[in-house]
Amino acid sequence: MTDSAVAASQGSARQDTDELLYEARDGIARITFNRPEARNALTFAMYEKLAAICEAVNHDPSIRVMVITGAGDKAFAAGTDISQFRAFSTPEDALGYEARIDRVLGTIDRCRVPVIAAIVGACTGGGAGIAARCDIRIGSANARFGFPIARTLGNCLSIANLARLSQLIGPARVKDMIFTARLVEAEEAQRIGLLSEVLDTPEAARRRADELATMMVGHAPLTMQATKEGLRRIAEHNAPAEGQDLILMCYMSQDFREGMEAFLNKRPPRFKGE
């Protein structure tokens, strides 16, 4: 699969971005979020290119494993670039955004090959959502997970995202993470199932992810595909309830506008619950 093939499958998404790097070699597809100056915060174009690659991999039998990481040593991905929320003004903006995130993350679930996340530094918001959808998560000692939206933007996760997190770590831990807005350190993340392994350094974490990917290239692809798809169907059988009213309650609130402006202006938000 070439970059042009990925671009062709992107449709209307921006195709000339170098903010998400992709290469495929020796049966391994590698994706790198490449905005280290912005802690790899995700633009809409990056989300769409990630989805396009996952879809394209499903039609390329030469690819056996995928590895996702972030450039630099400070972040895997620090959520969605907040500046893109400034244009939000209607219910359709809010519902469309969460539908986009659910669709993009769903392509990771449905990607036929194992997806390994090599997590270095901050893994928050949309970045943590992507990592949670990966099949194996390898972290460095400085990896930190979280959804600090209760003290930043005042928005919410979709029902599908909450369901996936609950399947991973249980609803009590999801509430703890979101209500306290804290970031879970690497050791605790491994203990509760957010990380499979923790390595001392960023280099060691990325090397371990590559080692696992190289090993899996030699394994039976249909066994791995059947296992991944079977578990996806089990999870999907308990389909989550509708949650559009909850999305609108948060994204259409004065609190969300206040949280966004406070974040962009580097000041504490003043939430009023309205």
CSV table of C-alpha atoms in Angstrom, one decimal:
chain,number,residue,atom,x,y,z
A,1,MET,CA,0.0,0.0,0.0
A,2,THR,CA,1.4,3.4,-1.0
A,3,ASP,CA,0.7,6.8,0.5
A,4,SER,CA,-1.1,7.7,-2.7
A,5,ALA,CA,-3.5,4.7,-2.1
A,6,VAL,CA,-4.1,6.0,1.4
A,7,ALA,CA,-4.7,9.5,0.0
A,8,ALA,CA,-7.1,8.2,-2.6
A,9,SER,CA,-9.2,6.5,0.1
A,10,GLN,CA,-9.4,9.7,2.2
A,11,GLY,CA,-12.0,11.4,0.1
A,12,SER,CA,-12.4,15.0,1.2
A,13,ALA,CA,-9.8,14.9,4.0
A,14,ARG,CA,-6.7,17.0,3.6
A,15,GLN,CA,-4.1,14.9,1.8
A,16,ASP,CA,-1.0,17.0,2.0
A,17,THR,CA,-0.5,16.9,5.8
A,18,ASP,CA,2.8,15.8,7.2
A,19,GLU,CA,1.3,15.9,10.7
A,20,LEU,CA,0.6,12.1,10.5
A,21,LEU,CA,3.4,10.0,9.1
A,22,TYR,CA,2.9,6.6,7.6
A,23,GLU,CA,5.2,3.9,6.3
A,24,ALA,CA,4.7,0.2,5.6
A,25,ARG,CA,7.7,-2.2,5.5
A,26,ASP,CA,8.2,-5.9,6.1
A,27,GLY,CA,4.6,-6.5,6.9
A,28,ILE,CA,4.4,-3.7,9.5
A,29,ALA,CA,2.4,-0.5,9.1
A,30,ARG,CA,3.7,2.4,11.2
A,31,ILE,CA,1.8,5.5,12.0
A,32,THR,CA,3.4,8.5,13.8
A,33,PHE,CA,1.5,11.5,15.1
A,34,ASN,CA,3.9,14.2,14.1
A,35,ARG,CA,3.1,17.5,15.9
A,36,PRO,CA,5.7,17.3,18.8
A,37,GLU,CA,5.6,21.1,19.2
A,38,ALA,CA,1.9,20.8,20.0
A,39,ARG,CA,2.3,17.6,22.1
A,40,ASN,CA,0.9,15.8,19.0
A,41,ALA,CA,-2.6,17.3,19.5
A,42,LEU,CA,-4.8,15.8,16.8
A,43,THR,CA,-6.3,17.8,13.9
A,44,PHE,CA,-9.4,16.7,12.1
A,45,ALA,CA,-7.2,15.9,9.1
A,46,MET,CA,-5.0,13.6,11.3
A,47,TYR,CA,-8.1,11.7,12.5
A,48,GLU,CA,-9.3,11.2,8.9
A,49,LYS,CA,-5.9,10.0,7.7
A,50,LEU,CA,-5.7,7.6,10.6
A,51,ALA,CA,-9.1,6.2,9.6
A,52,ALA,CA,-8.1,6.0,5.9
A,53,ILE,CA,-5.0,4.0,6.7
A,54,CYS,CA,-6.9,1.6,8.9
A,55,GLU,CA,-9.4,1.1,6.0
A,56,ALA,CA,-6.7,0.7,3.4
A,57,VAL,CA,-4.8,-1.9,5.6
A,58,ASN,CA,-7.9,-4.1,5.5
A,59,HIS,CA,-7.4,-4.4,1.7
A,60,ASP,CA,-3.7,-5.0,1.8
A,61,PRO,CA,-2.8,-8.6,2.8
A,62,SER,CA,0.9,-7.8,2.9
A,63,ILE,CA,0.3,-5.8,6.2
A,64,ARG,CA,0.2,-8.1,9.2
A,65,VAL,CA,0.6,-5.7,12.2
A,66,MET,CA,0.2,-1.9,12.8
A,67,VAL,CA,2.2,0.2,15.3
A,68,ILE,CA,1.0,3.7,16.3
A,69,THR,CA,3.2,6.2,18.2
A,70,GLY,CA,3.8,9.9,18.7
A,71,ALA,CA,6.8,11.9,17.7
A,72,GLY,CA,9.1,13.1,20.5
A,73,ASP,CA,9.2,12.1,24.1
A,74,LYS,CA,6.5,14.4,25.6
A,75,ALA,CA,3.3,12.9,24.2
A,76,PHE,CA,1.6,10.1,22.4
A,77,ALA,CA,-1.2,12.5,21.6
A,78,ALA,CA,-2.6,15.2,23.8
A,79,GLY,CA,-6.2,15.1,22.5
A,80,THR,CA,-7.9,17.1,19.9
A,81,ASP,CA,-6.4,20.5,18.9
A,82,ILE,CA,-8.7,22.8,21.0
A,83,SER,CA,-8.5,25.6,18.5
A,84,GLN,CA,-10.7,23.6,16.2
A,85,PHE,CA,-13.6,23.8,18.6
A,86,ARG,CA,-13.9,27.6,18.2
A,87,ALA,CA,-16.1,27.2,15.2
A,88,PHE,CA,-18.6,25.1,17.1
A,89,SER,CA,-22.0,26.9,17.4
A,90,THR,CA,-24.8,24.4,16.7
A,91,PRO,CA,-26.0,21.0,17.9
A,92,GLU,CA,-24.9,19.6,14.6
A,93,ASP,CA,-21.3,20.7,15.3
A,94,ALA,CA,-21.2,18.8,18.6
A,95,LEU,CA,-23.0,15.7,17.4
A,96,GLY,CA,-20.9,15.7,14.2
A,97,TYR,CA,-17.6,15.9,16.2
A,98,GLU,CA,-18.5,13.0,18.5
A,99,ALA,CA,-19.8,10.9,15.5
A,100,ARG,CA,-16.5,11.6,13.7
A,101,ILE,CA,-14.5,10.4,16.7
A,102,ASP,CA,-16.7,7.3,17.1
A,103,ARG,CA,-16.3,6.5,13.4
A,104,VAL,CA,-12.5,7.0,13.4
A,105,LEU,CA,-12.0,4.9,16.5
A,106,GLY,CA,-14.3,2.3,15.1
A,107,THR,CA,-11.8,1.8,12.2
A,108,ILE,CA,-9.2,0.8,14.7
A,109,ASP,CA,-11.6,-1.8,16.2
A,110,ARG,CA,-12.4,-3.1,12.7
A,111,CYS,CA,-8.8,-3.1,11.4
A,112,ARG,CA,-8.2,-6.7,10.7
A,113,VAL,CA,-4.6,-6.7,12.0
A,114,PRO,CA,-3.3,-6.3,15.6
A,115,VAL,CA,-2.7,-2.7,16.4
A,116,ILE,CA,0.0,-1.9,18.9
A,117,ALA,CA,0.3,1.5,20.6
A,118,ALA,CA,3.8,2.6,21.7
A,119,ILE,CA,2.9,5.3,24.3
A,120,VAL,CA,5.4,7.9,25.4
A,121,GLY,CA,4.5,10.8,27.6
A,122,ALA,CA,1.0,12.3,27.8
A,123,CYS,CA,-1.9,10.2,26.3
A,124,THR,CA,-5.0,12.2,26.9
A,125,GLY,CA,-8.4,13.0,25.5
A,126,GLY,CA,-8.7,11.8,21.9
A,127,GLY,CA,-5.2,10.3,22.2
A,128,ALA,CA,-6.3,8.2,25.1
A,129,GLY,CA,-9.4,7.2,23.2
A,130,ILE,CA,-7.2,6.0,20.3
A,131,ALA,CA,-4.9,4.1,22.6
A,132,ALA,CA,-7.8,2.4,24.3
A,133,ARG,CA,-8.9,1.0,20.9
A,134,CYS,CA,-5.5,-0.5,20.2
A,135,ASP,CA,-5.1,-4.2,20.9
A,136,ILE,CA,-1.8,-3.9,22.9
A,137,ARG,CA,-0.4,-0.9,24.6
A,138,ILE,CA,3.3,-0.6,25.5
A,139,GLY,CA,4.3,2.4,27.6
A,140,SER,CA,7.4,4.2,28.7
A,141,ALA,CA,7.9,5.1,32.4
A,142,ASN,CA,6.8,8.7,31.6
A,143,ALA,CA,3.5,7.6,30.1
A,144,ARG,CA,0.4,9.2,31.6
A,145,PHE,CA,-3.3,8.5,30.7
A,146,GLY,CA,-6.3,10.7,31.3
A,147,PHE,CA,-9.4,12.5,30.2
A,148,PRO,CA,-9.1,15.8,32.2
A,149,ILE,CA,-12.2,17.3,30.6
A,150,ALA,CA,-13.9,18.0,33.9
A,151,ARG,CA,-11.3,20.7,34.7
A,152,THR,CA,-10.5,21.9,31.1
A,153,LEU,CA,-13.3,22.0,28.5
A,154,GLY,CA,-16.4,20.7,30.3
A,155,ASN,CA,-17.4,18.5,27.4
A,156,CYS,CA,-18.0,14.7,27.6
A,157,LEU,CA,-17.1,11.4,26.1
A,158,SER,CA,-19.6,9.6,23.8
A,159,ILE,CA,-21.5,6.5,25.0
A,160,ALA,CA,-19.3,4.4,22.7
A,161,ASN,CA,-16.1,5.7,24.2
A,162,LEU,CA,-17.4,5.3,27.8
A,163,ALA,CA,-18.4,1.7,26.9
A,164,ARG,CA,-15.0,0.9,25.5
A,165,LEU,CA,-13.2,2.3,28.6
A,166,SER,CA,-15.5,0.5,30.9
A,167,GLN,CA,-14.8,-2.8,29.1
A,168,LEU,CA,-11.1,-2.1,29.7
A,169,ILE,CA,-10.9,-0.9,33.3
A,170,GLY,CA,-14.4,-1.0,34.7
A,171,PRO,CA,-17.0,1.8,35.3
A,172,ALA,CA,-15.6,2.7,38.8
A,173,ARG,CA,-12.2,3.5,37.4
A,174,VAL,CA,-13.6,5.4,34.5
A,175,LYS,CA,-15.6,7.6,37.0
A,176,ASP,CA,-12.4,8.1,39.1
A,177,MET,CA,-10.4,9.2,36.1
A,178,ILE,CA,-13.0,11.6,34.7
A,179,PHE,CA,-14.4,13.0,38.0
A,180,THR,CA,-10.9,13.7,39.5
A,181,ALA,CA,-9.5,14.8,36.1
A,182,ARG,CA,-6.2,13.2,37.1
A,183,LEU,CA,-3.7,11.6,34.9
A,184,VAL,CA,-2.9,7.9,35.6
A,185,GLU,CA,0.8,7.3,35.9
A,186,ALA,CA,2.5,4.4,34.0
A,187,GLU,CA,2.7,2.0,36.9
A,188,GLU,CA,-0.9,2.3,37.8
A,189,ALA,CA,-1.9,2.2,34.2
A,190,GLN,CA,-0.3,-1.2,33.9
A,191,ARG,CA,-1.9,-2.4,37.1
A,192,ILE,CA,-5.4,-1.6,35.9
A,193,GLY,CA,-5.0,-2.8,32.3
A,194,LEU,CA,-4.4,0.4,30.4
A,195,LEU,CA,-0.8,-0.7,29.6
A,196,SER,CA,0.4,-4.2,28.9
A,197,GLU,CA,4.0,-3.5,29.6
A,198,VAL,CA,6.1,-0.5,31.0
A,199,LEU,CA,9.6,0.1,29.8
A,200,ASP,CA,12.1,2.5,31.4
A,201,THR,CA,12.7,4.8,28.5
A,202,PRO,CA,10.8,6.1,25.4
A,203,GLU,CA,13.4,4.3,23.2
A,204,ALA,CA,12.9,1.0,25.0
A,205,ALA,CA,9.1,1.3,24.7
A,206,ARG,CA,9.2,1.9,21.0
A,207,ARG,CA,11.8,-0.9,20.5
A,208,ARG,CA,9.6,-3.3,22.5
A,209,ALA,CA,6.6,-2.4,20.3
A,210,ASP,CA,8.6,-3.1,17.2
A,211,GLU,CA,9.8,-6.4,18.6
A,212,LEU,CA,6.2,-7.5,19.2
A,213,ALA,CA,5.2,-6.4,15.8
A,214,THR,CA,8.0,-8.3,14.2
A,215,MET,CA,7.1,-11.4,16.1
A,216,MET,CA,3.4,-11.1,15.1
A,217,VAL,CA,4.3,-10.8,11.5
A,218,GLY,CA,5.2,-14.5,11.6
A,219,HIS,CA,2.1,-15.6,13.4
A,220,ALA,CA,-1.1,-16.9,11.7
A,221,PRO,CA,-2.9,-13.8,10.5
A,222,LEU,CA,-6.3,-15.5,10.4
A,223,THR,CA,-6.0,-16.6,14.0
A,224,MET,CA,-5.3,-13.0,15.0
A,225,GLN,CA,-8.0,-11.6,12.8
A,226,ALA,CA,-10.6,-14.1,14.1
A,227,THR,CA,-9.7,-13.4,17.7
A,228,LYS,CA,-9.9,-9.6,17.2
A,229,GLU,CA,-13.1,-9.7,15.3
A,230,GLY,CA,-14.7,-12.2,17.7
A,231,LEU,CA,-14.0,-10.0,20.7
A,232,ARG,CA,-15.3,-7.0,18.8
A,233,ARG,CA,-18.6,-8.8,18.1
A,234,ILE,CA,-18.9,-9.7,21.7
A,235,ALA,CA,-18.5,-6.1,22.8
A,236,GLU,CA,-20.8,-4.9,20.1
A,237,HIS,CA,-23.5,-7.4,21.1
A,238,ASN,CA,-24.0,-5.2,24.2
A,239,ALA,CA,-24.6,-2.1,22.1
A,240,PRO,CA,-24.5,1.1,24.2
A,241,ALA,CA,-27.6,3.3,24.6
A,242,GLU,CA,-28.1,6.5,22.7
A,243,GLY,CA,-26.4,9.5,24.2
A,244,GLN,CA,-26.9,12.4,22.0
A,245,ASP,CA,-28.8,14.4,24.7
A,246,LEU,CA,-25.7,14.1,26.9
A,247,ILE,CA,-23.4,15.4,24.2
A,248,LEU,CA,-25.7,18.4,23.5
A,249,MET,CA,-26.0,19.1,27.2
A,250,CYS,CA,-22.2,19.6,27.4
A,251,TYR,CA,-21.2,21.0,24.0
A,252,MET,CA,-24.0,23.5,23.8
A,253,SER,CA,-23.4,24.8,27.3
A,254,GLN,CA,-21.8,28.1,28.4
A,255,ASP,CA,-19.4,26.0,30.4
A,256,PHE,CA,-18.0,24.4,27.3
A,257,ARG,CA,-17.4,27.8,25.7
A,258,GLU,CA,-15.8,29.0,28.9
A,259,GLY,CA,-13.6,26.0,29.2
A,260,MET,CA,-12.4,26.3,25.6
A,261,GLU,CA,-11.6,30.0,25.9
A,262,ALA,CA,-9.9,29.5,29.2
A,263,PHE,CA,-7.7,26.8,27.8
A,264,LEU,CA,-6.7,28.8,24.8
A,265,ASN,CA,-6.0,31.9,26.9
A,266,LYS,CA,-4.1,29.8,29.5
A,267,ARG,CA,-6.3,30.7,32.5
A,268,PRO,CA,-8.4,28.6,34.9
A,269,PRO,CA,-12.0,28.1,33.7
A,270,ARG,CA,-14.9,29.4,35.8
A,271,PHE,CA,-17.6,26.7,35.4
A,272,LYS,CA,-21.2,27.5,36.4
A,273,GLY,CA,-23.1,24.3,35.4
A,274,GLU,CA,-25.1,26.0,32.7
